[in-house]
Amino acid sequence: GAVVSQHPSRVICKSGTSVKIECRSLDFQATTMFWYRQFPKQSLMLMATSNEGSKATYEQGVEKDKFLINHASLTLSTLTVTSAHPEDSSFYICSARDQKGETEAFFGQGTRLTVV
Amino acid sequence: GEDVEQSLFLSVREGDSSVINCTYTDSSSTYLYWYKQEPGAGLQLLTYIFSNMDMKQDQRLTVLLNKKDKHLSLRIADTQTGDSAIYFCAESIWGGADGLTFGKGTHLIIQP
């Protein structure tokens, strides 16, 4: 199957700093990528839909100024957590859909963010 | 709003069949998915089913869909230790163009 690479897998940062997470589709082109957040023992919640070349669409309750998304190419989307706080500590995971419109979404390995 | 419910834990003996259940509320759901998440890893798509189907089989996996009751199940035959993981049920209306709505996941525990 297609591969989505997410980097870094783990990151620890200080409160007030910003962290960038990358999501790359390695062997296919993705016009749409999705960012999810998973709290411990909770489900994955869709944060935003990232569209190549246009602004991301954020789900209700997700602060767009805090979670900056850039989808600059057909193979790369980035999520930047700005001015991170301990409550932003979570597991962030991206998924990408082949631009051919397949129903399968390929997920990255996820990023464990810990804000101290 | 959409809601997807799963039980949090399921314990089975190695070699037995595992049946993981899921219910959803959105009658507009057209695609229903099962994902597997191993510790520290991302999500792996196991299988999906269209809402106009009631069963899909793929090797050891059998998916049953009762659209009337909005109930989805995943049966894993001959459960092995490598099947130990969290299994997520998810639904989508537009085939994923709208993102997926996930359940909380069922932790499958394998007893020797």
XYZ file of N, CA and C in Angstrom:
684
model
N 0.812 -1.206 0.000
C 0.000 0.000 0.000
C 0.842 1.251 0.000
N 0.194 2.376 -0.176
C 0.898 3.649 -0.205
C 1.437 3.997 1.182
N 2.464 4.818 1.195
C 3.135 5.143 2.447
C 2.999 6.620 2.747
N 2.640 6.900 3.988
C 2.610 8.269 4.489
C 3.613 8.345 5.631
N 4.531 9.258 5.501
C 5.580 9.406 6.503
C 5.323 10.654 7.330
N 5.356 10.497 8.633
C 5.105 11.622 9.529
C 6.345 11.805 10.391
N 6.717 13.058 10.561
C 7.957 13.341 11.291
C 7.803 14.615 12.101
N 8.278 14.675 13.346
C 8.951 13.603 14.070
C 7.938 12.644 14.688
N 8.407 11.526 15.184
C 7.503 10.578 15.832
C 7.260 10.980 17.285
N 8.272 11.598 17.875
C 8.118 12.090 19.236
C 8.795 13.442 19.348
N 8.201 14.329 20.106
C 8.829 15.620 20.343
C 8.415 16.127 21.714
N 9.401 16.658 22.398
C 9.155 17.313 23.684
C 9.564 18.767 23.528
N 8.698 19.659 23.909
C 9.032 21.076 23.771
C 8.608 21.834 25.023
N 9.176 23.008 25.166
C 8.842 23.844 26.314
C 7.589 24.660 26.028
N 6.884 24.991 27.065
C 5.700 25.849 26.922
C 6.083 27.151 26.255
N 5.250 27.566 25.338
C 5.482 28.831 24.668
C 6.223 28.715 23.352
N 6.821 27.570 23.107
C 7.530 27.389 21.836
C 6.581 26.795 20.801
N 7.042 26.778 19.562
C 6.246 26.221 18.462
C 6.866 24.937 17.955
N 6.033 24.057 17.499
C 6.492 22.758 17.002
C 5.867 22.497 15.632
N 6.688 22.054 14.697
C 6.186 21.740 13.357
C 6.209 20.237 13.140
N 5.113 19.727 12.635
C 4.991 18.297 12.315
C 4.771 18.169 10.805
N 5.521 17.283 10.189
C 5.420 17.098 8.743
C 4.697 15.802 8.402
N 3.956 15.868 7.340
C 3.253 14.693 6.825
C 3.518 14.605 5.330
N 4.144 13.518 4.908
C 4.516 13.355 3.497
C 3.912 12.097 2.910
N 3.364 12.231 1.732
C 2.960 11.041 0.987
C 4.153 10.663 0.111
N 4.648 9.451 0.274
C 5.926 9.092 -0.346
C 5.798 8.580 -1.770
N 4.728 7.932 -2.094
C 4.642 7.329 -3.424
C 3.324 7.619 -4.117
N 2.679 8.658 -3.666
C 1.466 9.083 -4.360
C 1.255 10.567 -4.090
N 0.379 11.155 -4.863
C 0.087 12.574 -4.699
C -1.257 12.738 -4.001
N -1.265 13.616 -3.042
C -2.459 13.802 -2.218
C -2.911 15.250 -2.279
N -4.035 15.489 -2.906
C -4.560 16.849 -2.904
C -5.172 17.182 -1.549
N -5.537 16.154 -0.813
C -6.159 16.376 0.484
C -5.453 15.555 1.554
N -5.114 16.216 2.631
C -4.573 15.532 3.799
C -5.393 15.939 4.998
N -5.442 15.077 5.983
C -6.242 15.314 7.181
C -5.355 15.251 8.409
N -5.655 16.111 9.364
C -4.946 16.085 10.635
C -5.929 15.710 11.745
N -5.496 14.714 12.537
C -6.306 14.237 13.652
C -5.516 14.402 14.947
N -6.273 14.399 16.026
C -5.659 14.473 17.341
C -6.279 13.377 18.190
N -5.443 12.713 18.966
C -5.929 11.616 19.786
C -5.465 11.811 21.213
N -6.420 12.012 22.120
C -6.109 12.073 23.538
C -6.093 10.645 24.094
N -5.391 10.435 25.212
C -5.319 9.080 25.781
C -6.701 8.483 25.992
N -6.858 7.271 25.539
C -8.097 6.512 25.684
C -9.281 7.191 25.016
N -8.999 8.062 24.097
C -10.054 8.729 23.342
C -9.908 8.373 21.866
N -10.922 8.750 21.139
C -10.866 8.482 19.713
C -10.035 9.544 18.999
N -9.826 9.310 17.742
C -9.178 10.335 16.925
C -10.230 11.360 16.539
N -9.877 12.610 16.710
C -10.791 13.687 16.351
C -10.191 14.460 15.187
N -10.979 14.640 14.175
C -10.512 15.399 13.028
C -10.337 16.855 13.431
N -9.152 17.392 13.167
C -8.876 18.787 13.479
C -9.126 19.674 12.265
N -8.579 19.219 11.129
C -8.653 20.064 9.943
C -8.392 19.237 8.700
N -8.877 19.762 7.619
C -8.634 19.179 6.306
C -7.719 20.114 5.552
N -6.633 19.559 5.065
C -5.602 20.353 4.418
C -5.681 20.158 2.908
N -5.882 21.230 2.203
C -6.005 21.165 0.750
C -4.807 21.821 0.082
N -4.227 21.133 -0.856
C -3.057 21.643 -1.545
C -3.361 22.942 -2.244
N -2.552 23.937 -1.945
C -2.676 25.220 -2.618
C -3.776 26.124 -2.111
N -4.481 25.723 -1.069
C -5.529 26.590 -0.534
C -5.536 26.495 0.988
N -6.372 27.309 1.594
C -6.417 27.325 3.056
C -7.065 26.052 3.591
N -6.597 25.681 4.763
C -7.154 24.490 5.392
C -8.549 24.785 5.939
N -9.322 23.753 6.045
C -10.663 23.847 6.632
C -10.614 23.245 8.025
N -10.934 24.050 9.026
C -10.822 23.609 10.402
C -12.172 23.156 10.941
N -12.120 22.151 11.796
C -13.335 21.689 12.453
C -13.718 22.680 13.558
N -14.977 22.630 13.909
C -15.460 23.546 14.945
C -14.693 23.325 16.243
N -14.285 24.418 16.844
C -13.579 24.331 18.113
C -12.070 24.251 17.988
N -11.562 24.130 16.792
C -10.110 24.070 16.585
C -9.615 25.455 16.196
N -8.653 25.963 16.950
C -8.163 27.324 16.709
C -7.201 27.341 15.532
N -7.572 28.018 14.490
C -6.737 28.047 13.303
C -5.447 28.821 13.513
N -5.457 29.770 14.433
C -4.225 30.531 14.680
C -3.264 29.761 15.564
N -3.771 28.774 16.240
C -2.905 27.973 17.104
C -2.336 26.770 16.345
N -3.134 26.214 15.489
C -2.720 25.048 14.706
C -2.652 25.466 13.234
N -1.449 25.867 12.849
C -1.250 26.365 11.491
C -0.971 25.207 10.546
N -1.710 25.173 9.472
C -1.555 24.090 8.502
C -1.155 24.674 7.165
N -0.145 24.052 6.583
C 0.334 24.461 5.272
C 0.444 23.231 4.389
N -0.193 23.278 3.256
C -0.164 22.144 2.311
C 0.389 22.691 1.000
N 1.698 22.861 0.985
C 2.337 23.598 -0.096
C 2.549 22.776 -1.360
N 2.531 21.458 -1.228
C 2.740 20.626 -2.410
C 1.832 19.409 -2.324
N 1.818 18.643 -3.387
C 0.934 17.475 -3.433
C 1.432 16.327 -2.562
N 2.604 16.510 -1.970
C 3.134 15.424 -1.149
C 3.479 15.849 0.266
N 3.222 17.097 0.611
C 3.643 17.558 1.933
C 2.602 18.484 2.561
N 2.246 18.154 3.799
C 1.428 19.043 4.612
C 2.123 19.185 5.958
N 2.089 20.382 6.518
C 2.697 20.583 7.833
C 1.670 21.158 8.802
N 1.808 20.728 10.042
C 0.988 21.251 11.137
C 1.943 21.880 12.131
N 1.750 23.153 12.400
C 2.570 23.844 13.387
C 1.712 24.191 14.593
N 2.119 23.676 15.730
C 1.448 24.014 16.988
C 2.174 25.236 17.538
N 1.514 26.350 17.555
C 2.159 27.595 17.970
C 1.926 27.850 19.460
N 2.935 28.447 20.079
C 2.846 28.787 21.498
C 2.236 27.621 22.292
N 2.924 26.504 22.218
C 2.379 25.272 22.792
C 2.212 25.386 24.307
N 1.176 24.748 24.803
C 0.901 24.646 26.231
C 0.764 23.173 26.596
N 0.905 22.858 27.881
C 0.789 21.444 28.284
C -0.496 20.776 27.819
N -1.573 21.520 27.727
C -2.831 20.902 27.291
C -2.833 20.542 25.810
N -1.805 21.001 25.089
C -1.662 20.611 23.678
C -0.974 19.262 23.542
N -0.462 18.756 24.665
C 0.188 17.445 24.634
C -0.817 16.403 24.170
N -0.452 15.679 23.143
C -1.395 14.734 22.545
C -0.667 13.924 21.474
N -1.418 13.048 20.862
C -0.905 12.274 19.722
C -1.555 12.854 18.469
N -0.734 13.352 17.577
C -1.240 13.957 16.347
C -0.937 13.007 15.190
N -1.922 12.799 14.363
C -1.734 11.856 13.262
C -2.351 12.424 11.990
N -1.660 12.225 10.890
C -2.158 12.733 9.621
C -2.581 11.578 8.737
N -3.423 11.883 7.792
C -3.747 10.895 6.770
C -3.814 11.592 5.419
N -3.622 10.842 4.385
C -3.609 11.402 3.038
C -4.415 10.524 2.112
N -5.054 11.183 1.202
C -5.863 10.450 0.235
C -5.276 10.664 -1.146
N -5.124 9.581 -1.867
C -4.595 9.660 -3.222
C -5.495 10.548 -4.073
N -4.888 11.400 -4.857
C -5.693 12.324 -5.651
C -6.550 11.609 -6.684
N -6.260 10.337 -6.891
C -7.099 9.571 -7.819
C -8.469 9.294 -7.222
N -8.632 9.641 -5.963
C -9.951 9.547 -5.362
C -10.289 8.200 -4.778
N -9.274 7.448 -4.396
C -9.529 6.165 -3.790
C -10.209 6.345 -2.437
N -10.917 5.325 -1.986
C -11.597 5.414 -0.695
C -10.669 5.108 0.467
N -9.482 4.652 0.163
C -8.563 4.305 1.241
C -7.783 5.531 1.654
N -7.722 5.760 2.953
C -6.910 6.847 3.496
C -5.696 6.225 4.158
N -4.561 6.752 3.852
C -3.322 6.212 4.395
C -2.848 7.105 5.533
N -2.502 6.470 6.639
C -2.155 7.220 7.824
C -0.653 7.224 8.070
N -0.195 8.328 8.639
C 1.180 8.394 9.091
C 1.322 7.662 10.409
N 2.548 7.644 10.914
C 2.836 6.904 12.142
C 2.389 7.671 13.381
N 2.112 8.946 13.218
C 1.706 9.743 14.349
C 2.880 10.435 15.020
N 2.593 11.504 15.728
C 3.586 12.269 16.477
C 3.089 12.446 17.898
N 3.918 11.977 18.832
C 3.575 12.162 20.245
C 4.193 13.481 20.707
N 3.368 14.461 20.974
C 3.844 15.767 21.429
C 3.658 15.871 22.937
N 4.746 16.222 23.603
C 4.692 16.478 25.039
C 5.197 17.888 25.282
N 4.363 18.698 25.895
C 4.745 20.073 26.195
C 4.993 20.170 27.699
N 6.199 20.626 28.025
C 6.570 20.673 29.454
C 6.718 22.113 29.924
N -25.175 15.335 15.751
C -23.918 15.103 15.078
C -23.628 13.629 14.949
N -22.546 13.356 14.259
C -22.217 11.945 14.050
C -21.634 11.356 15.313
N -21.856 10.089 15.527
C -21.333 9.412 16.691
C -21.052 7.982 16.316
N -19.894 7.502 16.754
C -19.516 6.113 16.501
C -19.132 5.506 17.842
N -19.771 4.398 18.201
C -19.568 3.801 19.507
C -18.965 2.401 19.394
N -18.024 2.141 20.273
C -17.434 0.801 20.354
C -17.198 0.487 21.823
N -17.177 -0.784 22.161
C -16.755 -1.153 23.500
C -15.239 -0.996 23.576
N -14.721 -0.719 24.765
C -13.316 -0.355 24.903
C -12.375 -1.561 24.934
N -12.857 -2.690 25.411
C -11.972 -3.848 25.556
C -12.673 -5.117 25.075
N -11.866 -6.032 24.543
C -12.341 -7.361 24.203
C -11.196 -8.318 24.473
N -11.492 -9.367 25.241
C -10.464 -10.361 25.560
C -10.882 -11.700 24.961
N -9.972 -12.310 24.202
C -10.265 -13.611 23.593
C -9.052 -14.521 23.744
N -9.302 -15.820 23.642
C -8.215 -16.793 23.690
C -7.609 -16.958 22.304
N -6.327 -17.171 22.307
C -5.625 -17.418 21.043
C -6.276 -18.596 20.328
N -6.525 -18.408 19.053
C -7.153 -19.452 18.252
C -8.663 -19.298 18.123
N -9.270 -18.570 19.053
C -10.710 -18.320 18.953
C -10.976 -17.203 17.956
N -12.249 -16.988 17.677
C -12.638 -15.851 16.835
C -12.897 -14.630 17.710
N -12.534 -13.479 17.185
C -12.818 -12.208 17.868
C -13.906 -11.494 17.085
N -14.851 -10.940 17.786
C -15.881 -10.143 17.129
C -15.925 -8.773 17.798
N -15.584 -7.776 17.023
C -15.571 -6.398 17.523
C -16.764 -5.676 16.920
N -17.549 -5.058 17.783
C -18.783 -4.422 17.345
C -18.692 -2.898 17.359
N -19.504 -2.308 16.517
C -19.511 -0.850 16.369
C -20.915 -0.412 15.982
N -21.364 0.673 16.558
C -22.635 1.257 16.124
C -22.394 2.708 15.722
N -23.161 3.179 14.788
C -23.010 4.556 14.327
C -24.396 5.161 14.222
N -24.429 6.472 14.190
C -25.736 7.129 14.227
C -26.103 7.795 12.909
N -25.098 8.112 12.094
C -25.389 8.881 10.897
C -25.876 7.967 9.773
N -27.133 8.081 9.447
C -27.697 7.225 8.407
C -27.164 7.571 7.020
N -26.464 8.704 6.915
C -25.890 9.094 5.622
C -24.543 8.436 5.358
N -24.042 7.708 6.348
C -22.737 7.072 6.183
C -22.758 6.151 4.971
N -21.780 6.322 4.116
C -21.730 5.464 2.935
C -20.533 4.531 2.935
N -19.512 4.903 3.688
C -18.327 4.070 3.789
C -18.055 3.801 5.270
N -17.797 2.557 5.568
C -17.490 2.180 6.956
C -16.188 1.412 6.962
N -15.321 1.788 7.870
C -13.940 1.310 7.856
C -13.582 0.617 9.172
N -12.612 -0.257 9.058
C -11.956 -0.800 10.246
C -10.456 -0.543 10.114
N -9.910 0.109 11.165
C -8.482 0.380 11.220
C -7.875 -0.347 12.415
N -6.602 -0.652 12.290
C -5.846 -1.309 13.363
C -4.706 -0.386 13.782
N -4.550 -0.212 15.091
C -3.443 0.597 15.596
C -2.640 -0.213 16.584
N -1.404 -0.506 16.207
C -0.516 -1.211 17.113
C 0.207 -0.186 17.980
N 0.727 -0.608 19.142
C 1.338 0.344 20.068
C 2.400 1.213 19.407
N 2.272 2.515 19.561
C 3.259 3.448 19.026
C 3.234 3.617 17.530
N 2.275 3.025 16.877
C 2.236 3.086 15.414
C 1.049 3.890 14.929
N 1.039 4.153 13.651
C -0.090 4.838 13.055
C -1.223 3.863 12.810
N -2.155 4.281 12.007
C -3.312 3.452 11.721
C -3.121 2.682 10.425
N -3.566 1.467 10.453
C -3.491 0.630 9.267
C -4.912 0.262 8.859
N -5.248 0.556 7.621
C -6.576 0.176 7.141
C -6.646 -1.333 6.988
N -7.630 -1.923 7.641
C -7.825 -3.367 7.505
C -8.781 -3.665 6.362
N -9.896 -2.982 6.367
C -10.911 -3.229 5.352
C -11.963 -2.124 5.425
N -12.743 -2.027 4.401
C -13.876 -1.107 4.445
C -15.027 -1.727 3.669
N -16.208 -1.208 3.900
C -17.394 -1.746 3.266
C -18.287 -0.590 2.841
N -18.884 -0.713 1.701
C -19.853 0.281 1.250
C -21.190 0.005 1.921
N -21.979 1.021 2.060
C -23.245 0.868 2.784
C -24.271 0.033 2.021
N -24.023 -0.210 0.752
C -24.974 -1.041 -0.001
C -24.599 -2.525 0.058
N -23.584 -2.840 0.866
C -23.185 -4.230 1.056
C -23.577 -4.648 2.466
N -23.757 -5.938 2.685
C -24.001 -6.385 4.047
C -22.904 -7.293 4.579
N -22.006 -7.712 3.709
C -20.909 -8.531 4.171
C -19.707 -8.376 3.239
N -18.541 -8.458 3.840
C -17.316 -8.482 3.053
C -16.327 -9.379 3.767
N -15.695 -10.262 3.011
C -14.738 -11.178 3.618
C -13.379 -11.001 2.963
N -12.360 -11.003 3.786
C -10.997 -10.854 3.289
C -10.102 -11.696 4.175
N -9.776 -12.885 3.712
C -8.934 -13.833 4.457
C -9.545 -14.089 5.836
N -8.855 -13.722 6.903
C -9.394 -14.028 8.243
C -10.425 -13.005 8.718
N -10.610 -11.968 7.955
C -11.501 -10.883 8.369
C -12.852 -10.981 7.683
N -13.904 -10.819 8.488
C -15.256 -10.754 7.950
C -15.939 -9.527 8.532
N -16.451 -8.687 7.666
C -17.186 -7.505 8.099
C -18.664 -7.725 7.823
N -19.475 -7.471 8.826
C -20.925 -7.548 8.655
C -21.518 -6.175 8.914
N -22.425 -5.775 8.051
C -23.083 -4.487 8.190
C -24.589 -4.676 8.242
N -25.194 -4.177 9.299
C -26.646 -4.136 9.403
C -27.032 -2.662 9.319
N -27.397 -2.259 8.125
C -27.643 -0.841 7.908
C -28.888 -0.362 8.645
N -29.845 -1.249 8.765
C -31.095 -0.876 9.451
C -30.815 -0.520 10.910
N -29.970 -1.342 11.548
C -29.638 -1.106 12.948
C -28.399 -0.233 13.107
N -27.774 0.152 12.002
C -26.538 0.939 12.024
C -25.487 0.228 12.890
N -25.280 -1.019 12.583
C -24.368 -1.852 13.351
C -23.356 -2.492 12.407
N -22.107 -2.374 12.794
C -20.986 -2.907 12.021
C -20.183 -3.832 12.919
N -19.742 -4.944 12.387
C -18.886 -5.818 13.183
C -17.698 -6.289 12.360
N -16.639 -6.599 13.087
C -15.430 -7.153 12.474
C -15.136 -8.470 13.168
N -15.097 -9.522 12.405
C -14.767 -10.831 12.955
C -13.371 -11.215 12.475
N -12.535 -11.580 13.434
C -11.189 -12.060 13.115
C -11.153 -13.539 13.454
N -11.007 -14.362 12.460
C -10.960 -15.808 12.688
C -9.569 -16.221 13.162
N -9.531 -17.276 14.004
C -8.246 -17.831 14.444
C -7.324 -16.729 14.961
N -7.779 -16.031 15.991
C -7.047 -14.868 16.514
C -5.656 -15.265 16.982
N -4.678 -14.467 16.579
C -3.280 -14.711 16.925
C -2.754 -13.585 17.817
N -1.610 -13.828 18.446
C -1.042 -12.801 19.322
C -0.732 -11.521 18.554
N -0.403 -11.667 17.288
C -0.117 -10.489 16.466
C -1.344 -9.647 16.176
N -2.508 -10.157 16.520
C -3.731 -9.379 16.322
C -3.988 -8.427 17.492
N -3.191 -8.537 18.526
C -3.351 -7.665 19.688
C -3.089 -6.221 19.282
N -4.098 -5.381 19.424
C -4.006 -3.997 18.956
C -5.299 -3.293 19.351
N -5.379 -2.029 18.976
C -6.638 -1.290 19.129
C -7.282 -1.213 17.751
N -8.555 -1.542 17.700
C -9.282 -1.551 16.431
C -10.298 -0.412 16.431
N -10.188 0.419 15.417
C -11.071 1.569 15.299
C -12.078 1.358 14.174
N -13.298 1.637 14.510
C -14.363 1.705 13.530
C -14.462 3.167 13.089
N -14.709 3.405 11.819
C -14.839 4.781 11.342
C -15.870 4.838 10.233
N -16.466 6.004 10.094
C -17.452 6.158 9.032
C -17.186 7.449 8.260
N -17.677 7.455 7.044
C -17.530 8.621 6.193
C -18.744 8.709 5.282
N -19.111 9.932 4.979
C -20.240 10.127 4.071
C -19.755 10.222 2.637
N -18.700 10.992 2.445
C -18.247 11.299 1.094
C -17.014 10.505 0.703
N -16.883 9.295 1.225
C -15.751 8.459 0.848
C -14.442 9.026 1.329
N -14.506 9.771 2.436
C -13.279 10.276 3.017
C -12.924 11.677 2.605
N -13.604 12.215 1.637
C -13.312 13.591 1.247
C -13.651 14.551 2.378
N -14.464 14.065 3.310
C -14.859 14.871 4.453
C -14.117 14.463 5.710
N -13.099 13.642 5.591
C -12.453 13.099 6.780
C -13.298 11.977 7.346
N -12.787 11.322 8.320
C -13.473 10.179 8.922
C -13.897 10.511 10.346
N -14.991 9.900 10.788
C -15.401 9.984 12.185
C -15.107 8.641 12.818
N -14.324 8.671 13.862
C -13.849 7.439 14.485
C -14.585 7.126 15.774
N -14.667 5.839 16.083
C -15.025 5.412 17.420
C -13.810 5.521 18.323
N -13.974 5.194 19.593
C -12.874 5.327 20.546
C -11.885 4.182 20.469
N -12.248 3.163 19.740
C -11.319 2.050 19.600
C -11.591 0.933 20.596
N -11.411 -0.288 20.148
C -11.562 -1.471 20.999
C -10.192 -2.111 21.150
N -9.772 -2.239 22.391
C -8.481 -2.856 22.666
C -8.673 -4.371 22.709
N -8.105 -5.059 21.733
C -8.217 -6.517 21.654
C -7.064 -7.148 22.420
N -7.411 -7.920 23.445
C -6.420 -8.571 24.300
C -6.467 -10.069 24.025
N -5.320 -10.642 23.745
C -5.246 -12.061 23.411
C -4.711 -12.844 24.605
N -5.464 -13.809 25.027
C -5.012 -14.668 26.132
C -4.409 -15.940 25.560
N -3.306 -16.403 26.128
C -2.655 -17.622 25.606
C -3.493 -18.871 25.852
